[in-house]
Amino acid sequence: MTALVIAEHDNASIKVATNNTITAAAKCGGEVHVLVAGHNCKAAADAAAQIAGVTKVLLADAPQFADGLAENIAAQIVALAGAYSHILAPATAAGKNYLPRVAAVLDVQQVSEIVSVESPDTFVRPIYAGNALATVQSSDAKKVITVRTTGFDAAPSTGGSAAVESVTAAPDAGLSSFIGREVAKSERPELTAARIIVSGGRGMGSGENFKILEPLADKLGAAMGASRAAVDAGFVPNDWQVGQTGKIVAPQLYIAVGISGAIQHLAGMKDSKTIVAINKDPEAPIFSVADYGIVGDLFTIVPELVKELG
Amino acid sequence: MKILVPVKRVVDYNVKVRVKADQTGVETANVKMSMNPFDEIAVEEAVRLKEAGIATEVIAVSCGLLSCQETLRTALAIGADRAILVETDVELQPLAVAKLLAAVFKKESPDLVILGKQAIDDDSNQTGQMLGALLGRPQATFASKVVIEGGAAQVTREVDGGLETIKITLPAIVTTDLRLNEPRYVTLPNIMKAKKKPLENVKPADLGVDVTPRLKTLKVTEPPKRSAGVKVPDVATLVAKLKNEAKVI
Ligand SMILES: Cc1cc2nc3c(=O)[nH]c(=O)nc-3n(C[C@H](O)[C@H](O)[C@H](O)COP(=O)(O)OP(=O)(O)OC[C@H]3O[C@@H](n4cnc5c(N)ncnc54)[C@H](O)[C@@H]3O)c2cc1C
Ligand SMILES: Nc1ncnc2c1ncn2[C@@H]1O[C@H](COP(=O)(O)O)[C@@H](O)[C@H]1O
């Protein structure tokens, strides 16, 4: 029994979501191999080889993997699938994009976004925006799984010394092409990896007003997030969205500012260790999950908080 | 150009779902059901493409119980031309749905299939991608903009770092994200018109698809409850608590 983890990386380094997925893979019972598919991605493969618990790294380095096109990545995974009992990817935008293609070709019903491994064929996953947890057993010969990273600790990035083996690249499917990317550059930590998150909602009133959250985030070394309403209103970029259909986060501290606490938002942050809510409506549902709430106008409370933090 | 739009009937997104006491699932009896919100966006997008003169026909398809007819009528009221119900009372998992849709695809030969990115009941986020793989066709998931030109679709996708744009050759699969469009309200005259539009009924066996579930649900439980904490009177108290009690700053 051996598990194959598909690495999330930027060709130079490994994203931490991979480390969480490796922990889940190890719980499936056997050895853990990692596939790094990309272009000029040897550095990422070398980094993967250092991760504790990894016994082999497969390197598929070719131009057709440069931009993560689902058809090409999936074909590469399918080509390697024969040797593996479990194939796991992080439940990131990328993992969710290519892995179901692999499952369909292998005639396997994928298990999405697991938060726990009960046994090699039995997993727990949230359904209905996290309002229920289903324990499911797979009858397929191979298990194809996406892993919710907040459910598993990250495997340490050092301690391993796996061999890196180059594999034959699957050819370009020629069905899709990459045109461009608009990546919001930020000096702040990545939302899904941050220890502290400051999140704003519709209550912020405008994109301009989000600026008052910046000194707070600066003081705390926090990432910045948002509700869907704030993203839809164009206050902040789409990749800030936390929730059922945005990012799932579980930081040590989540500060919700002017967010009402709709189930779809809670679905993305209610596993945070400590939750703080700042809202002028004492009845806002966010207070039902907040460890500490302050009722009042965010435009006075946030600056006060920045001052108090010194 | 023909567009196929798969729509799922799900528990309405405003309903607070309850886990059944016997842990076999969630309570669905006497609960408001609606079209999956992402699928409404998919129907809207297809209908807009038709109104723009790019598409010629929009076909809605739903797989499941006879009651899915209601969901299909909603799609017809938004503006789909006709509907197909693949009727079964077997619990359908995404791989089975993808196989049924692949069979419908082969009969109808659409140029584009627009699905929701995820059903808000099972939260699987699989069906569109699986359909693409089964048909050997390209996909653009999590779409926030779709432009059709010259036998291809140029699609802007919502990804973890922001947005990316890809080009896929038709026939192709697109799955919708929330910001693709804002679905219209269905009007009474359109609801009346929808009643007269054709709705075909087929069975999985007619399509030659085995829909036997591969995943067995052993139990469904409530997640650990998070209890409400305290309201603090001022910012000084908050900071003190974060430092000394929660120890997170
Ligand atoms: C299929 C589907 C998926 C969804 N997915 C997501 C998702 O992933 N993430 C998500 O967040 N939402 C999601 N939503 C939307 C969700 O239902 C809510 O509409 C949204 O979360 C509301 O955002 P909000 O709390 O910022 O806005 P509102 O609900 O409008 O709340 C604003 C809050 O700000 C407070 N406020 C206003 N002014 C001030 C002030 N000056 N000082 C202090 N407080 C103030 C108000 O009291 C209010 O509580 C989804 C919806 C659907 C249908
Ligand atoms: N039973 C069904 N009938 C029709 N379409 C479906 C069905 N199940 C899923 N879909 C489509 O597939 C999308 C993704 O669903 P899922 O993979 O279950 O999250 C939905 O938004 C629908 O467009």
XYZ file of C-alpha atoms and ligand atoms in Angstrom:
635
model
C 0.000 0.000 0.000
C 1.522 3.316 -1.086
C -0.040 6.763 -1.306
C 0.760 9.370 -3.940
C 0.419 13.006 -2.879
C 0.168 15.619 -5.608
C 2.271 18.603 -4.559
C 1.026 22.171 -4.666
C 4.002 24.317 -5.571
C 5.192 27.354 -7.525
C 8.002 25.450 -9.297
C 10.527 26.824 -6.799
C 9.041 25.839 -3.456
C 6.353 23.635 -1.958
C 3.133 25.167 -0.609
C 2.322 24.143 2.935
C -1.033 22.622 1.855
C 1.129 19.780 0.498
C 2.531 19.142 3.990
C -0.973 18.836 5.460
C -1.893 16.412 2.695
C 1.209 14.322 3.414
C 0.039 13.913 7.020
C -3.347 12.670 5.781
C -1.625 10.313 3.324
C 0.560 8.844 6.083
C -2.613 8.040 8.042
C -3.784 5.882 5.122
C -1.240 3.344 6.298
C 1.565 2.928 3.768
C 4.520 4.758 2.294
C 4.085 8.286 0.949
C 5.392 9.383 -2.454
C 5.015 12.914 -3.809
C 4.493 13.984 -7.416
C 5.829 17.387 -8.440
C 4.452 18.207 -11.890
C 5.523 21.563 -13.258
C 8.057 23.286 -15.452
C 11.614 24.023 -14.295
C 10.461 22.693 -10.955
C 13.512 20.717 -9.791
C 13.889 23.064 -6.792
C 10.346 22.259 -5.679
C 11.023 18.521 -6.048
C 14.169 18.847 -3.950
C 12.188 20.676 -1.273
C 9.537 17.924 -1.327
C 12.265 15.333 -0.767
C 13.117 17.017 2.552
C 9.606 16.731 3.992
C 9.448 14.286 6.891
C 7.746 11.011 5.997
C 8.209 11.218 2.212
C 10.055 8.190 0.765
C 10.140 9.082 -2.937
C 9.566 12.149 -5.094
C 8.449 11.843 -8.715
C 9.402 14.768 -10.899
C 7.435 15.473 -14.068
C 9.074 18.513 -15.615
C 7.701 19.740 -18.943
C 6.303 22.954 -20.479
C 2.769 21.497 -20.617
C 2.695 21.480 -16.798
C 3.821 25.098 -16.388
C 0.410 26.604 -15.723
C -1.417 23.772 -14.027
C -3.900 23.045 -16.839
C -6.209 20.347 -15.443
C -6.236 18.151 -18.566
C -2.431 17.838 -18.584
C -1.884 17.420 -14.854
C -4.662 14.812 -14.658
C -3.154 12.833 -17.554
C 0.195 12.749 -15.736
C -1.383 11.472 -12.520
C -3.393 8.824 -14.389
C -0.197 7.611 -16.072
C 1.364 6.997 -12.645
C -1.760 5.785 -10.826
C -1.197 2.055 -11.326
C 1.328 1.756 -8.516
C -0.766 3.476 -5.856
C -3.558 2.531 -3.470
C -4.334 6.151 -2.534
C -4.016 9.355 -4.553
C -4.368 12.543 -2.552
C -4.300 16.245 -3.393
C -4.898 19.304 -1.227
C -8.445 20.680 -1.552
C -7.143 23.946 -3.009
C -8.478 25.586 -6.182
C -5.844 23.603 -8.108
C -6.466 20.227 -6.431
C -10.231 20.561 -6.818
C -9.701 21.360 -10.492
C -7.656 18.385 -11.692
C -8.296 15.535 -9.242
C -11.907 14.659 -10.193
C -10.666 14.118 -13.769
C -8.237 11.521 -12.435
C -10.994 9.829 -10.434
C -13.352 9.659 -13.422
C -10.740 8.124 -15.716
C -9.915 5.530 -13.045
C -13.663 4.907 -12.521
C -13.370 5.899 -8.871
C -15.816 7.954 -6.823
C -13.584 10.659 -5.329
C -13.886 11.495 -1.635
C -13.752 15.309 -1.400
C -12.329 17.461 1.389
C -11.691 14.861 4.057
C -10.987 16.132 7.570
C -10.108 12.766 9.116
C -8.838 9.316 8.108
C -10.644 6.610 10.117
C -9.052 3.673 8.288
C -7.538 3.151 4.819
C -11.025 3.072 3.265
C -13.063 5.218 5.659
C -12.964 8.993 5.892
C -14.837 11.879 7.504
C -15.906 14.855 5.414
C -18.112 17.885 6.058
C -21.328 18.237 4.055
C -23.998 20.978 3.964
C -21.459 23.767 4.515
C -20.037 21.958 7.518
C -23.385 21.625 9.286
C -22.970 17.843 9.247
C -20.053 15.439 9.180
C -20.383 12.304 7.058
C -18.301 9.188 7.682
C -17.994 7.420 4.328
C -16.481 4.127 3.272
C -15.172 3.711 -0.258
C -15.681 0.430 -2.109
C -13.373 1.439 -4.985
C -10.061 -0.396 -5.388
C -8.141 2.882 -5.391
C -8.999 5.843 -3.216
C -8.886 9.304 -4.796
C -9.084 11.992 -2.141
C -8.867 15.751 -1.680
C -7.747 16.861 1.758
C -9.060 19.840 3.688
C -5.804 21.219 4.992
C -7.270 22.546 8.249
C -8.058 18.940 9.263
C -4.423 17.812 9.407
C -1.203 19.180 10.898
C 1.540 20.040 8.412
C 4.295 17.443 8.095
C 7.642 19.091 9.007
C 9.451 20.511 5.961
C 12.734 18.963 7.043
C 13.819 15.565 8.269
C 13.218 13.592 5.087
C 15.773 12.505 2.519
C 13.764 10.968 -0.294
C 15.197 10.183 -3.711
C 13.974 12.344 -6.602
C 13.115 10.300 -9.684
C 12.243 11.843 -13.056
C 9.243 10.357 -14.826
C 8.209 10.484 -18.466
C 5.951 13.486 -18.999
C 2.446 12.822 -20.275
C 1.947 14.669 -23.580
C 0.078 17.959 -23.902
C -3.615 17.133 -24.341
C -3.877 20.173 -26.609
C -7.400 20.980 -25.438
C -6.719 24.072 -23.405
C -4.225 26.873 -23.210
C -3.175 29.346 -20.605
C -3.669 33.022 -21.358
C -2.872 35.020 -18.273
C -3.033 35.556 -14.585
C -3.903 38.457 -12.322
C -2.256 37.717 -9.052
C -2.818 40.054 -6.188
C 0.649 40.686 -4.758
C 0.789 41.094 -1.042
C 3.456 41.307 1.612
C 1.087 39.675 4.078
C 0.980 35.978 4.934
C -1.174 33.760 2.754
C -4.745 33.472 4.003
C -4.783 29.697 4.377
C -1.403 29.580 6.113
C -1.764 32.599 8.426
C -1.685 32.376 12.221
C -3.925 35.416 12.538
C -6.575 36.705 10.112
C -8.351 40.057 10.094
C -11.495 39.797 7.976
C -13.902 42.491 6.874
C -17.503 42.308 5.703
C -20.146 44.479 4.124
C -20.065 46.570 7.289
C -16.761 48.037 6.085
C -18.839 50.059 3.643
C -16.194 50.472 0.913
C -12.849 49.259 -0.373
C -11.314 52.519 0.823
C -12.498 51.798 4.371
C -10.675 48.439 4.365
C -7.557 50.593 4.888
C -8.462 50.977 8.551
C -7.909 47.217 8.949
C -4.354 47.455 7.607
C -2.654 48.861 10.729
C -4.421 46.152 12.725
C -3.186 43.434 10.382
C 0.301 45.026 10.411
C 0.444 45.001 14.215
C -0.631 41.358 14.380
C 1.304 40.105 11.352
C -2.066 38.960 10.064
C -3.448 37.975 6.680
C -6.537 39.786 5.444
C -9.798 38.115 4.524
C -13.359 39.059 3.682
C -16.947 37.890 3.449
C -18.550 37.217 0.108
C -20.629 40.372 0.414
C -17.437 42.447 0.668
C -15.947 40.699 -2.369
C -19.131 40.946 -4.438
C -19.365 44.652 -3.672
C -15.881 44.990 -5.161
C -14.286 46.185 -1.898
C -11.484 43.584 -2.097
C -10.212 40.856 -4.489
C -12.003 37.516 -4.880
C -9.209 35.475 -3.363
C -9.857 37.088 0.024
C -13.207 35.305 0.383
C -13.569 33.024 3.381
C -16.418 30.519 3.494
C -18.208 27.524 2.032
C -17.258 28.594 -1.449
C -14.168 30.584 -0.627
C -11.226 29.583 1.493
C -11.446 27.367 4.538
C -9.252 28.734 7.305
C -8.487 27.769 10.893
C -6.011 30.296 12.302
C -5.126 30.769 15.960
C -7.034 34.050 15.893
C -9.795 35.214 13.516
C -11.067 38.756 13.869
C -14.379 39.323 12.052
C -15.142 42.991 11.493
C -18.564 44.037 10.198
C -19.442 40.468 9.248
C -22.888 39.171 10.216
C -21.967 35.481 10.385
C -24.066 33.752 7.691
C -23.739 29.929 7.722
C -21.786 30.081 4.470
C -19.222 32.366 6.085
C -19.058 30.372 9.329
C -18.403 27.251 7.236
C -15.030 28.721 6.331
C -13.782 29.922 9.727
C -15.581 28.286 12.603
C -12.690 25.935 13.344
C -10.445 28.886 14.184
C -8.961 28.552 17.675
C -10.108 31.943 18.927
C -12.740 34.107 17.226
C -13.265 37.810 17.869
C -16.304 39.622 16.462
C -16.736 43.360 16.096
C -20.262 44.261 15.064
C -22.737 47.002 15.898
C -25.686 44.574 15.955
C -25.757 42.679 19.284
C -27.971 40.021 17.652
C -25.555 39.262 14.770
C -25.110 35.468 14.446
C -21.318 35.890 14.426
C -21.526 36.417 18.206
C -22.840 32.854 18.623
C -19.451 31.474 17.564
C -17.210 34.282 18.843
C -15.108 33.733 21.944
C -14.922 37.476 22.441
C -17.394 39.947 21.029
C -17.498 43.713 21.054
C -20.739 45.446 20.188
C -20.164 48.818 18.604
C -19.150 50.840 15.582
C -16.158 49.307 13.869
C -14.938 52.735 12.792
C -14.273 53.656 16.416
C -13.375 50.197 17.761
C -10.752 49.224 15.180
C -8.575 52.352 15.671
C -8.913 51.929 19.447
C -7.769 48.347 19.135
C -4.748 49.364 17.074
C -3.822 51.904 19.767
C -4.306 49.431 22.599
C -2.008 46.925 20.890
C 0.688 49.591 21.198
C -24.686 26.512 -30.580
C -26.385 24.184 -28.143
C -25.859 24.445 -24.368
C -26.589 21.736 -21.811
C -27.145 22.855 -18.213
C -27.271 20.231 -15.453
C -29.293 21.414 -12.439
C -29.543 19.782 -9.038
C -32.402 19.960 -6.593
C -31.013 20.663 -3.105
C -32.113 21.840 0.329
C -32.551 25.614 0.032
C -29.445 27.514 1.102
C -31.366 29.438 3.770
C -32.480 26.292 5.603
C -30.576 25.435 8.760
C -30.086 21.716 8.189
C -30.490 19.265 11.060
C -28.804 15.937 11.461
C -31.267 13.059 11.980
C -31.247 11.503 15.446
C -30.474 8.043 13.990
C -27.371 9.475 12.260
C -28.424 8.249 8.812
C -28.394 11.676 7.187
C -29.903 15.136 7.473
C -33.589 15.950 7.783
C -35.064 16.545 4.317
C -38.748 15.874 5.003
C -40.836 19.069 4.869
C -37.781 21.151 4.116
C -37.760 23.824 1.423
C -35.977 22.585 -1.715
C -34.522 24.812 -4.454
C -32.233 24.756 -7.417
C -28.570 24.639 -6.350
C -27.521 28.348 -6.371
C -24.547 27.724 -8.664
C -26.837 25.990 -11.155
C -29.137 28.998 -11.249
C -26.073 30.999 -12.271
C -25.340 28.348 -14.924
C -28.860 28.554 -16.376
C -28.703 32.345 -16.335
C -25.379 32.326 -18.210
C -26.721 29.941 -20.852
C -29.878 31.987 -21.324
C -27.827 35.192 -21.647
C -25.730 33.512 -24.350
C -28.951 32.661 -26.137
C -30.297 36.190 -25.757
C -26.999 37.490 -27.148
C -27.556 35.366 -30.246
C -24.591 33.100 -29.512
C -26.527 30.044 -28.366
C -29.483 28.629 -30.229
C -30.864 26.180 -27.682
C -30.569 25.688 -23.924
C -31.382 22.266 -22.492
C -31.691 21.760 -18.737
C -31.127 18.301 -17.295
C -31.591 17.003 -13.782
C -30.914 13.555 -12.336
C -32.825 12.209 -9.376
C -36.346 11.872 -8.027
C -39.491 12.772 -9.952
C -39.651 15.965 -7.839
C -36.629 17.287 -9.793
C -39.247 18.213 -12.401
C -39.963 21.291 -10.285
C -36.323 22.343 -10.515
C -36.393 21.789 -14.270
C -39.526 23.962 -14.513
C -37.592 26.715 -12.749
C -34.820 26.382 -15.338
C -37.434 26.592 -18.102
C -38.905 29.692 -16.444
C -35.482 31.371 -16.425
C -35.376 30.696 -20.162
C -34.200 27.171 -20.991
C -35.959 25.760 -24.068
C -36.539 22.190 -22.974
C -35.676 19.822 -20.176
C -34.635 16.243 -19.536
C -35.230 14.384 -16.292
C -33.102 11.317 -15.691
C -35.372 9.721 -13.126
C -34.141 7.376 -10.412
C -34.604 6.928 -6.695
C -31.110 5.521 -6.251
C -28.820 7.860 -4.277
C -26.672 9.495 -6.973
C -23.010 10.251 -6.366
C -21.014 12.622 -8.629
C -19.376 9.860 -10.716
C -22.806 8.383 -11.497
C -24.205 11.826 -12.349
C -21.216 12.500 -14.613
C -21.816 9.202 -16.427
C -25.507 10.011 -16.900
C -24.616 13.475 -18.195
C -21.997 11.976 -20.525
C -24.723 9.726 -21.982
C -27.062 12.699 -22.439
C -24.177 14.640 -23.995
C -23.653 11.892 -26.575
C -27.328 12.001 -27.552
C -27.588 15.787 -27.698
C -24.078 16.793 -28.902
C -24.026 20.211 -27.222
C -21.127 22.622 -27.776
C -20.989 23.708 -24.170
C -22.027 22.273 -20.818
C -22.357 24.755 -17.960
C -22.610 23.247 -14.477
C -22.414 24.657 -10.983
C -18.992 24.400 -9.397
C -20.416 22.606 -6.402
C -23.691 21.294 -5.044
C -24.340 22.904 -1.656
C -25.613 19.643 -0.140
C -22.765 17.192 -0.787
C -20.180 19.981 -1.362
C -18.333 17.561 -3.704
C -17.128 19.905 -6.457
C -16.531 17.008 -8.863
C -19.257 16.473 -11.440
C -18.166 18.956 -14.121
C -14.526 17.876 -14.004
C -15.541 14.204 -14.144
C -17.802 14.862 -17.113
C -14.929 16.569 -18.918
C -12.666 13.588 -18.313
C -15.280 11.003 -19.355
C -15.834 12.868 -22.613
C -12.152 13.675 -23.164
C -13.072 17.358 -23.354
C -11.471 20.401 -21.686
C -12.804 22.230 -18.671
C -12.799 25.687 -17.155
C -13.928 25.492 -13.557
C -14.890 28.313 -11.140
C -15.702 30.696 -13.972
C -16.305 34.374 -13.311
C -16.366 35.381 -16.994
C -17.084 33.430 -20.179
C -16.469 34.742 -23.690
C -17.307 32.534 -26.679
C -15.398 33.174 -29.891
C -14.306 31.136 -32.865
C -15.024 27.624 -31.623
C -13.443 28.282 -28.247
C -14.322 29.717 -24.878
C -12.095 32.186 -23.105
C -12.812 31.821 -19.422
C -11.658 33.817 -16.404
C -11.381 31.556 -13.365
C -11.345 32.308 -9.660
C -8.253 30.616 -8.234
C -6.418 30.795 -4.911
C -4.063 33.596 -5.901
C -6.600 35.748 -7.732
C -7.832 35.253 -11.291
C -6.524 33.370 -14.301
C -7.712 33.203 -17.872
C -7.605 30.114 -20.055
C -8.881 29.189 -23.484
C -10.661 25.887 -24.086
C -11.683 24.331 -27.371
C -15.398 23.582 -27.782
C -17.147 21.320 -26.994
C -16.140 22.066 -23.429
C -17.224 22.071 -19.819
C -17.563 25.215 -17.725
C -18.420 25.349 -14.016
C -19.751 28.536 -12.468
C -18.509 30.579 -9.560
C -20.735 32.993 -7.668
C -19.614 36.143 -9.421
C -20.289 34.986 -12.998
C -23.662 36.731 -13.029
C -26.681 37.560 -10.942
C -29.618 35.341 -11.900
C -32.840 37.120 -12.811
C -36.061 36.768 -10.878
C -38.487 34.494 -12.642
C -41.697 36.255 -13.532
C -45.182 34.784 -13.395
C -45.729 34.880 -17.183
C -42.463 32.992 -17.637
C -43.496 30.427 -15.027
C -46.732 29.930 -16.997
C -44.812 29.629 -20.281
C -42.452 27.114 -18.698
C -45.344 24.755 -18.041
C -45.811 24.314 -21.778
C -42.180 23.664 -22.619
C -41.170 20.047 -23.358
C -39.885 17.921 -20.472
C -38.623 14.466 -21.398
C -38.275 11.636 -18.883
C -35.593 8.942 -19.227
C -34.212 6.291 -16.874
C -30.533 5.466 -16.173
C -31.108 2.049 -17.801
C -32.265 3.778 -21.031
C -28.872 5.490 -21.034
C -27.027 2.277 -20.226
C -25.502 3.689 -17.043
C -24.909 1.796 -13.805
C -25.501 4.276 -10.982
C -24.705 2.024 -8.017
C -23.148 4.168 -5.250
C -19.455 3.600 -4.526
C -19.363 5.394 -1.209
C -21.307 4.028 1.714
C -22.331 6.550 4.340
C -21.677 4.876 7.685
C -23.003 7.773 9.735
C -23.804 11.457 9.677
C -23.145 13.414 12.853
C -23.317 16.972 14.077
C -20.011 18.811 14.165
C -18.755 19.769 17.612
C -20.744 22.789 18.755
C -18.904 25.993 19.322
C -20.356 27.753 22.322
C -20.833 31.480 22.355
C -18.191 33.223 24.401
C -18.459 36.519 26.171
C -19.122 40.076 25.106
C -16.423 42.324 26.420
C -17.192 45.923 27.407
C -14.154 47.591 25.826
C -11.033 47.211 23.757
C -8.707 47.113 26.788
C -10.535 44.065 28.147
C -10.410 42.405 24.734
C -6.661 42.830 24.402
C -6.103 41.613 27.975
C -8.160 38.492 27.299
C -6.394 37.762 24.010
C -3.061 38.038 25.822
C -3.764 36.310 29.111
C -6.713 33.997 28.554
C -6.590 32.901 24.903
C -2.832 33.520 24.702
C -3.028 34.133 20.949
C -1.243 37.490 20.763
C -24.299 29.336 -2.450
C -23.801 30.429 -1.554
C -22.482 30.421 -1.170
C -21.984 31.412 -0.336
N -20.674 31.368 0.033
C -20.185 32.299 0.865
C -18.815 32.264 1.300
O -18.015 31.402 0.903
N -18.395 33.230 2.162
C -19.223 34.217 2.636
O -18.771 35.064 3.437
N -20.503 34.272 2.231
C -21.001 33.352 1.349
N -22.305 33.459 0.933
C -23.074 34.679 1.289
C -23.668 34.666 2.690
O -24.933 34.017 2.652
C -23.865 36.117 3.197
O -24.665 36.821 2.295
C -22.559 36.888 3.408
O -21.638 36.118 4.150
C -22.834 38.186 4.133
O -21.654 38.956 4.242
P -21.502 40.037 5.421
O -21.599 39.360 6.735
O -20.273 40.806 5.147
O -22.711 41.029 5.131
P -24.023 41.298 5.957
O -24.775 40.053 6.230
O -24.723 42.409 5.268
O -23.481 41.811 7.356
C -22.837 43.035 7.568
C -22.659 43.193 9.065
O -21.924 44.362 9.349
C -22.453 44.968 10.482
N -22.099 46.393 10.416
C -22.509 47.297 9.475
N -21.953 48.506 9.724
C -21.192 48.373 10.837
C -20.372 49.260 11.582
N -20.210 50.544 11.224
N -19.756 48.786 12.682
C -19.893 47.469 13.045
N -20.645 46.605 12.374
C -21.287 47.034 11.284
C -23.932 44.707 10.428
O -24.512 44.757 11.740
C -23.978 43.302 9.823
O -24.019 42.298 10.848
C -22.830 32.453 0.110
C -24.171 32.473 -0.283
C -24.654 31.477 -1.120
C -26.086 31.524 -1.534
N -28.293 15.032 -9.605
C -27.843 15.998 -10.420
N -28.565 16.378 -11.503
C -28.125 17.349 -12.329
N -26.969 17.996 -12.149
C -26.212 17.671 -11.103
C -26.591 16.653 -10.187
N -25.612 16.546 -9.254
C -24.670 17.452 -9.573
N -25.021 18.134 -10.688
C -24.273 19.231 -11.354
O -22.909 19.166 -10.948
C -22.549 20.338 -10.220
C -21.531 20.006 -9.160
O -22.046 19.083 -8.214
P -21.132 18.290 -7.171
O -20.021 17.686 -7.942
O -22.045 17.270 -6.558
O -20.663 19.294 -6.150
C -23.870 20.910 -9.739
O -23.769 22.292 -9.498
C -24.791 20.583 -10.916
O -24.609 21.501 -11.978
